[in-house]
GROMACS .gro file of C-alpha atoms in nm:
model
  302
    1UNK     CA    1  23.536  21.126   2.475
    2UNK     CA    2  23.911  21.102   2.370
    3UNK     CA    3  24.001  21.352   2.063
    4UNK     CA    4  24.392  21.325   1.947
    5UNK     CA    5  24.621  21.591   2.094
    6UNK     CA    6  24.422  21.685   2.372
    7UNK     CA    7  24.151  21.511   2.622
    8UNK     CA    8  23.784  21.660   2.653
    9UNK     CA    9  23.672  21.660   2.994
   10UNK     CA   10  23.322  21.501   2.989
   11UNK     CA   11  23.066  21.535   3.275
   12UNK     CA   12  22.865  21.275   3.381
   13UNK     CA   13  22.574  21.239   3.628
   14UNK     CA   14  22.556  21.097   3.912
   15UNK     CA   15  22.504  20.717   3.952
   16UNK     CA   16  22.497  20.453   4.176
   17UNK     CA   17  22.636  20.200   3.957
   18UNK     CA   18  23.059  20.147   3.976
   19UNK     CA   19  23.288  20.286   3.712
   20UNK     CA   20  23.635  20.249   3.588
   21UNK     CA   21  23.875  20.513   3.594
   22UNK     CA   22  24.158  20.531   3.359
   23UNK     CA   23  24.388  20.817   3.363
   24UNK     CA   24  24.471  20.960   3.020
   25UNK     CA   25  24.769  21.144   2.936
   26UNK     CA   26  24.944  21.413   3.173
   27UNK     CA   27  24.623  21.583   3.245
   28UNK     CA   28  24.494  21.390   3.591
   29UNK     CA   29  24.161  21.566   3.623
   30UNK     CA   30  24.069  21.379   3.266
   31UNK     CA   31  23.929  21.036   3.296
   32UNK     CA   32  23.720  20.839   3.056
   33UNK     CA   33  23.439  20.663   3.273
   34UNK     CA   34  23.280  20.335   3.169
   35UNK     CA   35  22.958  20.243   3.267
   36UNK     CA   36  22.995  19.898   3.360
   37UNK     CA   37  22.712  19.878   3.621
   38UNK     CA   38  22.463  19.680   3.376
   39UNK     CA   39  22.553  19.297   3.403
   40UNK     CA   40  22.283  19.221   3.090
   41UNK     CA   41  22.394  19.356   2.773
   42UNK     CA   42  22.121  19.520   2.541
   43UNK     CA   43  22.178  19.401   2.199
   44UNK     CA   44  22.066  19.643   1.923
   45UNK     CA   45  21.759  19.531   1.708
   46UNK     CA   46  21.843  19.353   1.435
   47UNK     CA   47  21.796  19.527   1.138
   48UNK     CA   48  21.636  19.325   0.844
   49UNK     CA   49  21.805  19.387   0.506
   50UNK     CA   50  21.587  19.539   0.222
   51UNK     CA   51  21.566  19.197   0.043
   52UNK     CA   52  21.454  19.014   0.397
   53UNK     CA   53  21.155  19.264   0.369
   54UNK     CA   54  21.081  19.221  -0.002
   55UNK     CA   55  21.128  18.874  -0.007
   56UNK     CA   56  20.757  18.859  -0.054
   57UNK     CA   57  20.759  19.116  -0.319
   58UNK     CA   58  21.006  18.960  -0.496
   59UNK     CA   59  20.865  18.646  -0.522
   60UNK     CA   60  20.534  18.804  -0.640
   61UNK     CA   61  20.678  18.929  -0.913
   62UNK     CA   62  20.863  18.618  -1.026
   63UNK     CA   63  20.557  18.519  -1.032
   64UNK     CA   64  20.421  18.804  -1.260
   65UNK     CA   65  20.199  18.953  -0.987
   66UNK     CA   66  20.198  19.196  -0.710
   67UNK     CA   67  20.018  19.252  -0.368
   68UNK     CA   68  19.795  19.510  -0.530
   69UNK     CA   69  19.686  19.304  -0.789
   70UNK     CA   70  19.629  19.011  -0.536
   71UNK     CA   71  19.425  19.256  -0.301
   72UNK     CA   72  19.205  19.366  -0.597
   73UNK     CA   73  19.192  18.990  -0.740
   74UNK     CA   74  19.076  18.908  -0.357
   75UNK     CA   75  18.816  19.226  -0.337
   76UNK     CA   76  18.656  19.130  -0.694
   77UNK     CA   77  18.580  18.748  -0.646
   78UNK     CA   78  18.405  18.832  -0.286
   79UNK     CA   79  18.242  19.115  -0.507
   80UNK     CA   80  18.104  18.856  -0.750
   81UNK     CA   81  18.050  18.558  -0.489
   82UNK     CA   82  17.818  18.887  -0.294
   83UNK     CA   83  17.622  18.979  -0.612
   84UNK     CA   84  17.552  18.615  -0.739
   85UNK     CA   85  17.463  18.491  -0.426
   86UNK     CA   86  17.771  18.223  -0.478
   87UNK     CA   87  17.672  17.867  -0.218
   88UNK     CA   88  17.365  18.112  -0.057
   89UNK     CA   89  17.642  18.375   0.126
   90UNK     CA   90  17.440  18.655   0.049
   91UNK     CA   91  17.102  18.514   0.132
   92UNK     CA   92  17.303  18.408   0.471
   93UNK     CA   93  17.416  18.733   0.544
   94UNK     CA   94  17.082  18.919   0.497
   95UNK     CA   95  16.951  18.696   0.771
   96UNK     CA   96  17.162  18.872   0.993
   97UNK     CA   97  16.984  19.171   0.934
   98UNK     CA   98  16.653  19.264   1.046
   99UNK     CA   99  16.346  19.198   0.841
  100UNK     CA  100  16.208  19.558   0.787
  101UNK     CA  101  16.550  19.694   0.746
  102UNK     CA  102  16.596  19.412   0.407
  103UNK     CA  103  16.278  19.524   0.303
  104UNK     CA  104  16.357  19.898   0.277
  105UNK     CA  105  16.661  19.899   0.119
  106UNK     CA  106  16.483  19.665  -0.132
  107UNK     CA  107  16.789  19.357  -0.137
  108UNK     CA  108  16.540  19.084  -0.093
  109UNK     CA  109  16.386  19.145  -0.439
  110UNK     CA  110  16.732  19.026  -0.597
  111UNK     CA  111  16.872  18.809  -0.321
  112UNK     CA  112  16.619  18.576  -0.092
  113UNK     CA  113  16.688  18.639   0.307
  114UNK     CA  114  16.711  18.291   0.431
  115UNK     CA  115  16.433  18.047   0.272
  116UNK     CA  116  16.234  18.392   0.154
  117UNK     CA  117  16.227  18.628  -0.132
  118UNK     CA  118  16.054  18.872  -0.177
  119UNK     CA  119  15.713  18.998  -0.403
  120UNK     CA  120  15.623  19.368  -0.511
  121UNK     CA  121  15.301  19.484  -0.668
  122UNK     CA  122  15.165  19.798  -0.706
  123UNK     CA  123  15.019  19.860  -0.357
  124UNK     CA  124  15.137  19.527  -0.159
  125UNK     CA  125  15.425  19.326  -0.060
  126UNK     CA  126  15.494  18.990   0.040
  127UNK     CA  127  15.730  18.674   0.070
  128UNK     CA  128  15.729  18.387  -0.096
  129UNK     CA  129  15.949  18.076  -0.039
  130UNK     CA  130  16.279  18.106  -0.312
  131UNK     CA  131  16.234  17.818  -0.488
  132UNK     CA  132  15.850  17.960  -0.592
  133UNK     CA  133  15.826  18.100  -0.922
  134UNK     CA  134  15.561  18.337  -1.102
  135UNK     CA  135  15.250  18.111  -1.234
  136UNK     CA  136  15.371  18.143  -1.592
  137UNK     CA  137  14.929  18.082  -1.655
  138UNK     CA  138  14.878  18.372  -1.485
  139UNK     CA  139  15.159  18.608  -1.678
  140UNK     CA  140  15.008  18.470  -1.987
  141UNK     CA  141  14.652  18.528  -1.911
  142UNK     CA  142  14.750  18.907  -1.806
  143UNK     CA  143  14.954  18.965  -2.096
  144UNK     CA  144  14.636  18.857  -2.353
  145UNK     CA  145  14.415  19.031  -2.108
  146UNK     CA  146  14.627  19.393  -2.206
  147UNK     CA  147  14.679  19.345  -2.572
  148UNK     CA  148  14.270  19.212  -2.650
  149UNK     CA  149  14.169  19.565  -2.681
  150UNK     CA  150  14.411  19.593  -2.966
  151UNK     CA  151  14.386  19.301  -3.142
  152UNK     CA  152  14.025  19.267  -3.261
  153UNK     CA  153  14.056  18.920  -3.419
  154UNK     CA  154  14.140  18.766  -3.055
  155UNK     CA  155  13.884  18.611  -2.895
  156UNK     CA  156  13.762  18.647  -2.504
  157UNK     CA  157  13.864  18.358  -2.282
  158UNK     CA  158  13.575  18.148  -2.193
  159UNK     CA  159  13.482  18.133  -1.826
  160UNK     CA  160  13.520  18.487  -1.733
  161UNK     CA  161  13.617  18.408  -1.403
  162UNK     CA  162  13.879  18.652  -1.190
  163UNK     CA  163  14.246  18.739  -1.274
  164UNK     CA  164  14.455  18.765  -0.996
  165UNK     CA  165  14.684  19.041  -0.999
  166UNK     CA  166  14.985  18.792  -0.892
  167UNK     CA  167  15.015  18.451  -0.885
  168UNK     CA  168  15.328  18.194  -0.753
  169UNK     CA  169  15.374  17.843  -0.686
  170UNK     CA  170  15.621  17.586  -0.679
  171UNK     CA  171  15.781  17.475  -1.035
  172UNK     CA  172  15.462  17.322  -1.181
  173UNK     CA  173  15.390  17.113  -1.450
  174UNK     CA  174  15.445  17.255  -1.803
  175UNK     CA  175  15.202  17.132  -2.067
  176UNK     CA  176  15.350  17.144  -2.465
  177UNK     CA  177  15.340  17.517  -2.496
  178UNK     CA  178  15.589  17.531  -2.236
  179UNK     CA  179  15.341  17.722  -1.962
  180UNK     CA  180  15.264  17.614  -1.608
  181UNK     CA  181  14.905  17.463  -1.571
  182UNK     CA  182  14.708  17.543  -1.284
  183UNK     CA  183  14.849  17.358  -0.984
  184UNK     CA  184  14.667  17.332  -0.611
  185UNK     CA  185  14.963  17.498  -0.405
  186UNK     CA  186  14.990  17.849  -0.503
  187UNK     CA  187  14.947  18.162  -0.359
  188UNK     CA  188  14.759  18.461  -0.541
  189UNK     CA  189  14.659  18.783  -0.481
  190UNK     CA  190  14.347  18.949  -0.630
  191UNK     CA  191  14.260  19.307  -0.623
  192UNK     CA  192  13.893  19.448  -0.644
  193UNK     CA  193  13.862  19.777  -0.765
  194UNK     CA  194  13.587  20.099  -0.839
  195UNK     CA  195  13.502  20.123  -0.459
  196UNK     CA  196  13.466  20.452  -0.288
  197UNK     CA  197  13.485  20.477   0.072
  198UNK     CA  198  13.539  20.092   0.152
  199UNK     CA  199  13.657  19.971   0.465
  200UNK     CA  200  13.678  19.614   0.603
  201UNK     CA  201  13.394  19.730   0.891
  202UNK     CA  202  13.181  19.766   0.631
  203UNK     CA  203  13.198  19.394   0.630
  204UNK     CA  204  13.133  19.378   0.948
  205UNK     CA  205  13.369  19.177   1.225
  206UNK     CA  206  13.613  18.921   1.127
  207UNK     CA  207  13.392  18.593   1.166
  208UNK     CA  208  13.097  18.758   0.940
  209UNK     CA  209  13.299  18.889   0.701
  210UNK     CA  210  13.459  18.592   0.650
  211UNK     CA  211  13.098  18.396   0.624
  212UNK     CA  212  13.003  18.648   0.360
  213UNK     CA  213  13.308  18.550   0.186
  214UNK     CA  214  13.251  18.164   0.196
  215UNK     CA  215  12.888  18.186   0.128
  216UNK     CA  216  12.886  18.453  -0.173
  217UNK     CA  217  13.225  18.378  -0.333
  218UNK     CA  218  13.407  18.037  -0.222
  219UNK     CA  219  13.130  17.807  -0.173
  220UNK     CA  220  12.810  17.933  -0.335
  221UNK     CA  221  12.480  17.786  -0.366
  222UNK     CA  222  12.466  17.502  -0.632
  223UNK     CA  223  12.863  17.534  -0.652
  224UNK     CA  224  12.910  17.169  -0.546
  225UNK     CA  225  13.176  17.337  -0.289
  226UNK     CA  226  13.132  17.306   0.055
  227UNK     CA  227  13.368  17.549   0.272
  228UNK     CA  228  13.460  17.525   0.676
  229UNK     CA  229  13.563  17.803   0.821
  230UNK     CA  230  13.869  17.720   1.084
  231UNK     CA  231  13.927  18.114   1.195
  232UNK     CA  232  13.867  18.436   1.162
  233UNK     CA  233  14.053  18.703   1.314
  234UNK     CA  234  14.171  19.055   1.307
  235UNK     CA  235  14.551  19.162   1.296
  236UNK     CA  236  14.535  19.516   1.393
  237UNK     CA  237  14.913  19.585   1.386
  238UNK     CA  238  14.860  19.528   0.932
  239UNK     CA  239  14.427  19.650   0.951
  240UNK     CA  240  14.406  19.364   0.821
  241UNK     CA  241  14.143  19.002   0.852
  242UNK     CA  242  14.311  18.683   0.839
  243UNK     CA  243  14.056  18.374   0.772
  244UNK     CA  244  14.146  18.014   0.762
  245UNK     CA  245  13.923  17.780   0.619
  246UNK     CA  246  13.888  17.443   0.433
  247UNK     CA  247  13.739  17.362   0.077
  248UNK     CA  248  13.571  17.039   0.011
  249UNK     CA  249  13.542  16.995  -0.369
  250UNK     CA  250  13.412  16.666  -0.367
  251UNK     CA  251  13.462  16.486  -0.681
  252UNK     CA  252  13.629  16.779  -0.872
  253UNK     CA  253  13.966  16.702  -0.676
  254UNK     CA  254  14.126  16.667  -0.312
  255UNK     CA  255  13.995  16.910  -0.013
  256UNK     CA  256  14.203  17.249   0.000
  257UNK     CA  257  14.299  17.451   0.298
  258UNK     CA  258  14.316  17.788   0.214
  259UNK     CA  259  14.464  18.069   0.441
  260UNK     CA  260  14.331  18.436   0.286
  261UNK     CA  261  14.422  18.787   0.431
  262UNK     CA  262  14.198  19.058   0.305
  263UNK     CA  263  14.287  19.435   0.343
  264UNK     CA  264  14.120  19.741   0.235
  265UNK     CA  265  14.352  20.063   0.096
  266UNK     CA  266  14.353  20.356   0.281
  267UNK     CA  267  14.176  20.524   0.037
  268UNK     CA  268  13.917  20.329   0.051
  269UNK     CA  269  13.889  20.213  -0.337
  270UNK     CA  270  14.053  19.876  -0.318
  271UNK     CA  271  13.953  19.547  -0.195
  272UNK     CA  272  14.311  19.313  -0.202
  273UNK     CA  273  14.332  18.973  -0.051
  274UNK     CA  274  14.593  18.698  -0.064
  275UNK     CA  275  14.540  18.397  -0.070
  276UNK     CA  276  14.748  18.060  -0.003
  277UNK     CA  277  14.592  17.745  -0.079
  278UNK     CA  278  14.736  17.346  -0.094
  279UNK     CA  279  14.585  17.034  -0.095
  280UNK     CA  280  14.479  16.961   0.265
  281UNK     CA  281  14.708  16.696   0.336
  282UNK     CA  282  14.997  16.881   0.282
  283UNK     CA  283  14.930  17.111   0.573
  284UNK     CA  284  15.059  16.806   0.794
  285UNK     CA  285  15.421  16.899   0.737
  286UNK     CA  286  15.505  17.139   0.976
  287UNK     CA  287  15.801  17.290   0.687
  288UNK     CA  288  15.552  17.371   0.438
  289UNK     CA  289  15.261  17.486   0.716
  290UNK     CA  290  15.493  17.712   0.848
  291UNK     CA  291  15.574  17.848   0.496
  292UNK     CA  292  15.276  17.897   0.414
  293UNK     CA  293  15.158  18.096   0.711
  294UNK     CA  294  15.506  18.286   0.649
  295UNK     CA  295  15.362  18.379   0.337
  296UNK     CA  296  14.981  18.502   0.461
  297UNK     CA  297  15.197  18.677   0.754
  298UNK     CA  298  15.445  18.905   0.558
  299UNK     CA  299  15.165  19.064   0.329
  300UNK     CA  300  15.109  19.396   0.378
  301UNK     CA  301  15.007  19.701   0.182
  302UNK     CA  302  15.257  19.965   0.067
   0.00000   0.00000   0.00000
């Protein structure tokens, strides 16, 4: 380096590349050495000026806005598209995840997982397909069922038959009260309780129990029903019997195929079986067979 008045000797390392020496000034031992070994010169990085970088920003807020507002803008409308299911995303996404892991953390009760949601009673689960709703006959039924102890001016129902515990099917027909009228595709689920110490075995094996159930309760003598009985089998992954079966009702309406699973609690003072049952014909469609046996294979107890 060359200071006025005087020159700084400067040492510098050895290299292989060739310099230039210049003498300076009276002193001979003093040279100033330039490195001109490098033919390629190394330009600096450009530096971009503050408004280069905030161009962006600048035009944001011309526009009355800022990135923060358009990240939080961007966060809240996937937040909303997430929680109402906006074009099926979130009923996309769940089918992603496993099954059992949507069914613990409960999601599939709010949002279906694929063509499923899903059902949960006191005791049981299942899945129904999402454009199902609740048999509105069935709510109503329930709800006059609970309040005819208090209101002694209400008469009982005639026809005393069973209540299921849960009832869905696809939108039905609505007569002038506005309530769904008992349709042939539907899928219910009755409960039988005051048992003690009840298992399935008592029964007996799948095909007898489900004979017993044909003979005594589907079809009975003098019923003008005559049931077939396709299968009967066990699924001992659920403890459960799974019996398949058709239901001629002659002139009272088109055959039905029914598909039941029955399952006893592990306390052994419940009797609950589900039940999915269309008019024969519609079985043919292998969308709505495998629906329905989508249905009869996702119920288990809880």
């Amino acid at each position: 380096a060359v200071e006025f008045g005087r020159v700084r000797r400067r040492p510098h390392p050895p290299t292989s590349h060739s310099q230039l020496r210049e003498r300076a000034g009276p002193n001979e031992d003093a040279v100033v050495e330039i490195d001109v070994g490098s033919t390629t010169a190394r330009p600096e990085p450009r530096r971009r000026s503050p408004d280069n970088n905030n161009e962006l920003t600048v035009m944001m807020r011309a526009l009355g806005t800022s990135p923060r507002r358009v990240a939080l803008s961007f966060l809240s409308a996937s937040g909303i598209a997430l929680a109402g299911n906006f074009l099926g995303v979130t009923s996309k996404l769940l089918t992603a995840i496993p099954e059992a892991t949507v069914e613990a953390s409960g999601l599939d009760l709010y949002f279906p997982r694929g063509e499923f949601k899903r059902c949960r009673a006191r005791g049981y689960t299942f899945v129904i397909p999402s454009e199902w709703v609740a048999d509105t006959f069935v709510e109503l039924a329930k709800a006059q069922r609970d309040v005819l102890p208090l209101d002694l001016q209400m008469k009982r129902a005639v026809g005393g038959g069973t209540l299921p515990d849960s009832a869905y099917g696809p939108p039905g027909r609505l007569n002038r009260k506005g309530v769904s009228e008992s349709g042939d595709t539907n899928v219910s689920v009755i409960v039988t309780g005051g048992m003690r110490g009840f298992s399935l075995r008592m029964l007996g094996g799948p095909e007898e129990a489900a004979e017993k159930l044909l003979r005594l309760s589907i079809a009975p003598e003098g019923s003008g029903r005559v049931a077939t009985l396709l299968s009967a089998v066990e699924d001992k992954s659920r403890g459960v019997y799974v019996f398949e079966f058709n239901v001629d009702r002659g002139l009272r309406g088109s055959p039905i195929k029914n598909l039941s699973v029955v399952a006893s609690t592990p306390e052994g003072d419940k009797l609950i079986t589900l039940t999915v049952a269309a008019p024969l014909q519609l079985w043919d469609d292998d969308v709505f067979d495998r629906k329905c046996r989508k249905i009869a294979s996702s119920f288990h107890l809880t």
